[in-house]
Coordinates of N, CA and C in Angstrom, one line a residue:
M11 N 0.8 -1.2 0.0 CA 0.0 0.0 0.0 C 0.9 1.2 0.0
S12 N 0.5 2.2 -0.8 CA 1.3 3.4 -0.9 C 1.2 4.3 0.4
T13 N 2.2 5.0 0.7 CA 2.2 5.9 1.8 C 1.8 7.3 1.4
R14 N 1.5 7.5 0.1 CA 1.0 8.8 -0.4 C -0.4 9.1 0.1
T15 N -0.7 10.3 0.4 CA -2.0 10.7 0.9 C -3.0 10.8 -0.1
E16 N -2.6 11.0 -1.3 CA -3.6 11.2 -2.4 C -3.1 10.4 -3.6
N17 N -3.9 10.3 -4.6 CA -3.4 9.6 -5.8 C -2.2 10.3 -6.4
A18 N -1.2 9.6 -6.7 CA 0.0 10.2 -7.2 C -0.2 10.7 -8.6
M19 N 0.3 11.9 -9.0 CA 0.2 12.4 -10.3 C 1.0 11.4 -11.2
A20 N 0.5 11.0 -12.3 CA 1.2 10.1 -13.2 C 2.5 10.8 -13.7
R21 N 3.6 10.3 -13.3 CA 4.9 10.9 -13.7 C 5.5 10.1 -14.8
S22 N 4.9 10.3 -16.0 CA 5.5 9.6 -17.2 C 6.8 10.2 -17.5
Q23 N 7.6 9.4 -18.3 CA 8.9 9.9 -18.7 C 8.7 11.1 -19.7
L24 N 9.5 12.1 -19.5 CA 9.3 13.3 -20.3 C 10.5 13.4 -21.3
E25 N 10.2 13.8 -22.5 CA 11.2 14.0 -23.6 C 11.5 15.5 -23.8
G26 N 12.7 15.8 -24.1 CA 13.0 17.1 -24.6 C 13.2 18.2 -23.5
V27 N 13.4 17.7 -22.2 CA 13.6 18.7 -21.1 C 15.0 18.6 -20.5
R28 N 15.8 17.7 -20.9 CA 17.1 17.6 -20.4 C 17.9 18.9 -20.4
G29 N 18.4 19.3 -19.3 CA 19.2 20.6 -19.3 C 18.3 21.8 -19.1
A30 N 17.1 21.7 -18.9 CA 16.2 22.9 -18.8 C 16.7 23.7 -17.6
R31 N 16.5 25.0 -17.8 CA 16.9 26.0 -16.7 C 15.6 26.3 -15.9
V32 N 15.6 25.9 -14.6 CA 14.4 26.0 -13.8 C 14.6 26.8 -12.6
L33 N 13.8 27.7 -12.3 CA 13.9 28.5 -11.0 C 12.8 28.0 -10.0
L34 N 13.3 27.6 -8.9 CA 12.4 27.3 -7.8 C 12.2 28.6 -7.0
V35 N 10.9 29.0 -6.9 CA 10.6 30.1 -6.1 C 9.8 29.7 -4.9
E36 N 10.4 29.9 -3.7 CA 10.0 29.2 -2.5 C 9.6 30.3 -1.5
A37 N 8.4 30.2 -1.0 CA 8.0 31.0 0.2 C 8.5 30.2 1.4
R38 N 9.2 31.0 2.3 CA 9.8 30.3 3.5 C 9.0 30.6 4.7
Y39 N 7.7 30.8 4.7 CA 7.0 31.1 5.9 C 7.0 29.9 6.8
Y40 N 6.8 28.7 6.3 CA 6.9 27.5 7.1 C 8.1 26.8 6.6
T41 N 9.2 27.0 7.2 CA 10.5 26.6 6.7 C 10.7 25.1 6.5
D42 N 10.3 24.3 7.5 CA 10.4 22.9 7.4 C 9.6 22.3 6.3
I43 N 8.4 22.8 6.1 CA 7.5 22.3 5.0 C 8.1 22.8 3.7
S44 N 8.6 24.0 3.6 CA 9.3 24.5 2.4 C 10.5 23.6 2.0
D45 N 11.2 23.2 3.0 CA 12.4 22.4 2.7 C 12.0 21.0 2.2
A46 N 10.9 20.5 2.7 CA 10.4 19.2 2.2 C 9.9 19.3 0.7
L47 N 9.2 20.4 0.5 CA 8.7 20.7 -0.9 C 9.9 20.8 -1.9
A48 N 10.9 21.6 -1.5 CA 12.0 21.8 -2.3 C 12.8 20.6 -2.5
A49 N 12.9 19.7 -1.5 CA 13.6 18.4 -1.7 C 13.0 17.6 -2.7
G50 N 11.7 17.5 -2.7 CA 11.0 16.7 -3.7 C 11.1 17.3 -5.1
A51 N 11.1 18.6 -5.2 CA 11.2 19.3 -6.5 C 12.6 19.1 -7.0
E52 N 13.6 19.3 -6.2 CA 15.0 19.2 -6.7 C 15.3 17.8 -7.1
R53 N 14.8 16.8 -6.4 CA 15.0 15.4 -6.8 C 14.4 15.1 -8.1
E54 N 13.2 15.6 -8.4 CA 12.6 15.3 -9.7 C 13.3 16.1 -10.8
L55 N 13.8 17.3 -10.6 CA 14.5 18.0 -11.6 C 15.9 17.4 -11.9
A56 N 16.5 16.8 -10.9 CA 17.8 16.2 -11.0 C 17.7 15.0 -12.0
K57 N 16.5 14.3 -12.0 CA 16.4 13.2 -12.9 C 16.5 13.6 -14.4
Y58 N 16.3 14.8 -14.7 CA 16.4 15.3 -16.0 C 17.6 16.2 -16.3
G59 N 18.5 16.2 -15.3 CA 19.7 17.0 -15.5 C 19.4 18.5 -15.7
C60 N 18.5 19.0 -15.0 CA 18.1 20.4 -15.1 C 19.1 21.3 -14.3
F61 N 19.3 22.5 -14.8 CA 20.0 23.5 -14.1 C 18.9 24.2 -13.2
V62 N 19.2 24.1 -11.9 CA 18.2 24.6 -10.9 C 18.8 25.7 -10.1
E63 N 18.0 26.8 -10.0 CA 18.4 27.9 -9.1 C 17.2 28.0 -8.1
R64 N 17.5 28.3 -6.8 CA 16.5 28.4 -5.8 C 16.5 29.8 -5.2
V65 N 15.4 30.5 -5.2 CA 15.3 31.7 -4.5 C 14.1 31.7 -3.5
T66 N 14.2 32.6 -2.5 CA 13.1 32.6 -1.5 C 12.4 33.9 -1.6
V67 N 11.2 33.9 -1.2 CA 10.4 35.1 -1.0 C 9.7 35.0 0.3
P68 N 9.2 36.1 0.9 CA 8.6 36.1 2.2 C 7.4 35.2 2.4
G69 N 6.5 35.1 1.4 CA 5.3 34.3 1.5 C 4.8 34.0 0.1
A70 N 3.7 33.2 0.1 CA 3.1 32.7 -1.2 C 2.6 33.9 -2.0
F71 N 2.2 35.0 -1.4 CA 1.6 36.1 -2.2 C 2.7 36.7 -3.1
E72 N 4.0 36.6 -2.7 CA 5.1 37.2 -3.5 C 5.6 36.3 -4.6
I73 N 5.2 35.1 -4.6 CA 5.7 34.1 -5.6 C 5.4 34.6 -7.1
P74 N 4.2 35.0 -7.4 CA 4.0 35.4 -8.8 C 4.8 36.6 -9.2
G75 N 5.0 37.5 -8.3 CA 5.9 38.7 -8.6 C 7.3 38.3 -8.9
A76 N 7.8 37.4 -8.1 CA 9.2 36.9 -8.3 C 9.4 36.2 -9.7
I77 N 8.4 35.4 -10.0 CA 8.4 34.7 -11.3 C 8.3 35.7 -12.4
A78 N 7.5 36.7 -12.3 CA 7.3 37.8 -13.3 C 8.6 38.5 -13.5
L79 N 9.4 38.8 -12.5 CA 10.7 39.4 -12.6 C 11.7 38.6 -13.4
A80 N 11.6 37.3 -13.3 CA 12.6 36.4 -13.9 C 12.0 35.7 -15.1
A81 N 10.8 36.1 -15.6 CA 10.1 35.3 -16.6 C 11.0 35.0 -17.9
D82 N 11.8 35.9 -18.3 CA 12.6 35.8 -19.5 C 13.9 35.1 -19.3
R83 N 14.2 34.7 -18.1 CA 15.6 34.1 -17.8 C 15.6 32.6 -17.7
Y84 N 14.4 31.9 -17.6 CA 14.4 30.5 -17.3 C 13.4 29.8 -18.3
D85 N 13.6 28.5 -18.4 CA 12.7 27.7 -19.2 C 11.4 27.4 -18.4
G86 N 11.5 27.3 -17.1 CA 10.3 27.0 -16.3 C 10.5 27.4 -14.9
F87 N 9.4 27.3 -14.1 CA 9.4 27.8 -12.7 C 8.6 26.8 -11.9
V88 N 9.0 26.6 -10.7 CA 8.3 25.8 -9.7 C 8.0 26.7 -8.5
A89 N 6.7 26.9 -8.3 CA 6.2 27.7 -7.2 C 6.0 26.8 -6.0
L90 N 6.7 27.1 -4.9 CA 6.6 26.2 -3.7 C 6.3 27.1 -2.5
G91 N 5.3 26.6 -1.7 CA 5.0 27.3 -0.4 C 3.9 26.6 0.3
C92 N 3.5 27.1 1.4 CA 2.4 26.5 2.2 C 1.6 27.7 2.8
V93 N 0.3 27.5 2.7 CA -0.6 28.5 3.4 C -1.5 27.7 4.3
V94 N -1.5 28.0 5.6 CA -2.3 27.3 6.5 C -3.5 28.2 6.9
R95 N -4.7 27.7 6.9 CA -5.9 28.5 7.3 C -5.8 29.0 8.7
G96 N -6.1 30.2 8.9 CA -6.0 30.8 10.2 C -7.4 31.2 10.6
E97 N -7.5 32.2 11.5 CA -8.8 32.7 12.0 C -9.4 33.8 11.2
T98 N -8.7 34.3 10.2 CA -9.2 35.4 9.4 C -9.4 35.0 8.0
T99 N -9.9 35.9 7.2 CA -10.0 35.7 5.7 C -8.7 35.9 5.0
H100 N -7.6 36.2 5.6 CA -6.3 36.4 5.0 C -6.0 35.2 4.1
Y101 N -6.2 34.0 4.7 CA -6.0 32.7 4.0 C -6.6 32.8 2.6
D102 N -7.8 33.1 2.5 CA -8.6 33.1 1.2 C -7.9 34.1 0.2
Y103 N -7.5 35.2 0.6 CA -6.9 36.2 -0.3 C -5.5 35.7 -0.7
V104 N -4.7 35.2 0.2 CA -3.4 34.7 -0.2 C -3.5 33.5 -1.2
C105 N -4.3 32.6 -0.9 CA -4.5 31.4 -1.7 C -5.0 31.8 -3.1
G106 N -6.1 32.6 -3.1 CA -6.7 33.0 -4.4 C -5.8 33.8 -5.2
E107 N -5.2 34.8 -4.6 CA -4.4 35.8 -5.4 C -3.1 35.2 -5.9
S108 N -2.5 34.3 -5.1 CA -1.2 33.7 -5.6 C -1.5 32.7 -6.7
A109 N -2.6 32.0 -6.6 CA -3.0 31.1 -7.7 C -3.4 31.9 -8.9
R110 N -4.1 32.9 -8.8 CA -4.5 33.7 -9.9 C -3.3 34.4 -10.6
G111 N -2.4 34.9 -9.8 CA -1.2 35.5 -10.3 C -0.4 34.5 -11.1
L112 N -0.3 33.3 -10.6 CA 0.5 32.2 -11.4 C -0.2 31.8 -12.6
M113 N -1.5 31.7 -12.6 CA -2.3 31.4 -13.8 C -2.2 32.5 -14.8
D114 N -2.3 33.7 -14.4 CA -2.1 34.8 -15.3 C -0.8 34.8 -16.0
L115 N 0.3 34.5 -15.3 CA 1.6 34.4 -15.9 C 1.7 33.3 -16.9
S116 N 1.1 32.1 -16.5 CA 1.1 30.9 -17.3 C 0.4 31.2 -18.7
V117 N -0.7 31.8 -18.6 CA -1.6 32.0 -19.8 C -1.1 33.2 -20.6
H118 N -0.9 34.3 -20.0 CA -0.7 35.6 -20.7 C 0.8 35.8 -21.1
K119 N 1.7 35.2 -20.3 CA 3.1 35.4 -20.6 C 3.7 34.1 -21.2
K120 N 2.9 33.0 -21.2 CA 3.3 31.7 -21.7 C 4.5 31.2 -21.0
V121 N 4.4 31.2 -19.6 CA 5.4 30.8 -18.7 C 5.1 29.4 -18.2
A122 N 6.0 28.4 -18.2 CA 5.8 27.1 -17.7 C 6.0 27.1 -16.2
I123 N 4.9 26.8 -15.5 CA 4.9 26.9 -14.0 C 4.3 25.6 -13.5
G124 N 5.0 25.1 -12.5 CA 4.5 23.9 -11.7 C 4.0 24.5 -10.4
Y125 N 2.8 24.2 -10.0 CA 2.1 24.8 -8.8 C 2.3 23.9 -7.6
G126 N 3.2 24.3 -6.7 CA 3.4 23.5 -5.5 C 3.2 24.3 -4.2
I127 N 2.1 25.1 -4.2 CA 1.7 25.8 -3.0 C 0.6 25.0 -2.4
V128 N 0.9 24.4 -1.2 CA -0.1 23.6 -0.6 C -0.9 24.5 0.3
T129 N -2.2 24.4 0.2 CA -3.2 25.2 0.9 C -4.0 24.2 1.8
V130 N -3.8 24.4 3.1 CA -4.3 23.4 4.0 C -5.0 24.0 5.2
N131 N -5.7 23.2 6.0 CA -6.3 23.6 7.2 C -5.4 23.6 8.4
N132 N -4.4 22.7 8.4 CA -3.5 22.6 9.6 C -2.1 22.1 9.1
V133 N -1.2 22.1 10.0 CA 0.2 21.7 9.7 C 0.3 20.2 9.4
D134 N -0.5 19.4 10.0 CA -0.5 18.0 9.8 C -0.8 17.7 8.3
Q135 N -1.8 18.4 7.8 CA -2.2 18.2 6.4 C -1.1 18.7 5.5
A136 N -0.4 19.8 5.9 CA 0.8 20.2 5.1 C 1.8 19.2 5.0
W137 N 2.2 18.6 6.1 CA 3.2 17.5 6.1 C 2.8 16.3 5.2
A138 N 1.5 16.0 5.3 CA 1.0 14.9 4.5 C 1.2 15.1 3.0
R139 N 1.1 16.4 2.6 CA 1.3 16.7 1.2 C 2.8 17.0 0.8
A140 N 3.5 17.6 1.7 CA 4.9 18.0 1.4 C 5.9 16.9 1.5
A141 N 5.8 16.0 2.5 CA 6.8 15.0 2.7 C 7.1 14.2 1.5
T142 N 8.3 13.9 1.1 CA 8.7 13.2 -0.1 C 8.2 11.8 -0.1
D143 N 8.0 11.2 1.1 CA 7.6 9.8 1.2 C 6.1 9.7 1.3
R144 N 5.4 10.8 1.2 CA 3.9 10.8 1.3 C 3.3 11.5 0.1
G145 N 3.0 12.8 0.2 CA 2.3 13.5 -0.9 C 3.3 13.9 -2.0
D146 N 4.5 14.3 -1.6 CA 5.5 14.8 -2.6 C 5.0 15.8 -3.6
K147 N 4.3 16.8 -3.1 CA 3.8 17.8 -4.0 C 4.9 18.7 -4.6
G148 N 6.0 18.8 -4.0 CA 7.2 19.4 -4.6 C 7.6 18.7 -5.9
G149 N 7.7 17.4 -5.8 CA 8.1 16.6 -6.9 C 7.0 16.7 -8.0
D150 N 5.7 16.6 -7.6 CA 4.7 16.7 -8.6 C 4.7 18.1 -9.3
A151 N 5.0 19.2 -8.6 CA 5.0 20.5 -9.2 C 6.2 20.6 -10.1
A152 N 7.3 20.0 -9.8 CA 8.5 20.1 -10.7 C 8.2 19.3 -11.9
H153 N 7.5 18.1 -11.8 CA 7.2 17.3 -13.0 C 6.2 18.1 -13.9
A154 N 5.2 18.8 -13.3 CA 4.3 19.5 -14.1 C 5.0 20.7 -14.8
C155 N 5.9 21.3 -14.2 CA 6.7 22.4 -14.8 C 7.4 21.8 -16.0
L156 N 8.1 20.7 -15.8 CA 8.9 20.1 -17.0 C 7.9 19.6 -18.1
A157 N 6.8 19.1 -17.7 CA 5.8 18.7 -18.8 C 5.4 19.9 -19.6
M158 N 5.2 21.1 -19.0 CA 4.9 22.3 -19.7 C 6.1 22.8 -20.5
V159 N 7.3 22.7 -20.0 CA 8.5 23.0 -20.7 C 8.6 22.2 -22.0
A160 N 8.3 20.9 -21.9 CA 8.4 20.0 -23.0 C 7.4 20.4 -24.1
L161 N 6.2 20.7 -23.7 CA 5.2 21.1 -24.6 C 5.6 22.4 -25.4
G162 N 6.1 23.4 -24.6 CA 6.5 24.6 -25.2 C 7.7 24.4 -26.2
R163 N 8.6 23.6 -25.8 CA 9.7 23.3 -26.8 C 9.2 22.5 -28.0
R164 N 8.3 21.6 -27.8 CA 7.8 20.9 -28.9 C 7.1 21.8 -29.9
W165 N 6.3 22.7 -29.4 CA 5.5 23.5 -30.3 C 6.3 24.6 -30.9
R166 N 7.4 25.1 -30.2 CA 8.3 26.1 -30.8 C 9.1 25.5 -31.9
N167 N 9.4 24.2 -31.8 CA 10.3 23.5 -32.8 C 9.5 22.9 -34.0
T168 N 8.2 23.2 -34.1 CA 7.5 22.6 -35.2 C 7.0 23.7 -36.2

């Protein structure tokens, strides 16, 4: 029986991504969870011989802005962070606006982004998603990024 908390994203072998330049943009608000997400992402990117740079931002809200600043410098981006529901509506704004910002970049700027921001009710749920031996959402986000890089390269070369 799998130790993963959810169905694993099908991580099929990807073609045409070897050596891709990928920027991990990591919100460090929950440092241990961020480290687990980054470990999963870095492990997945290493399988494809990617050049990886890792930068940090204060929180999930700042991730789209950091990617926008670097949009022309990398083949793809992995957005990593954790937002835990609190007692106020702040959670809803941070989750919604960071997701919207990343989607806007993906669609309007044609940027390959893997979404690895876990949005949870408590820290136990965050660990279930972030730990590399359980949810491995960092690895899933890196794989999604590379899948989009592969599509972009395929369509640019035809």
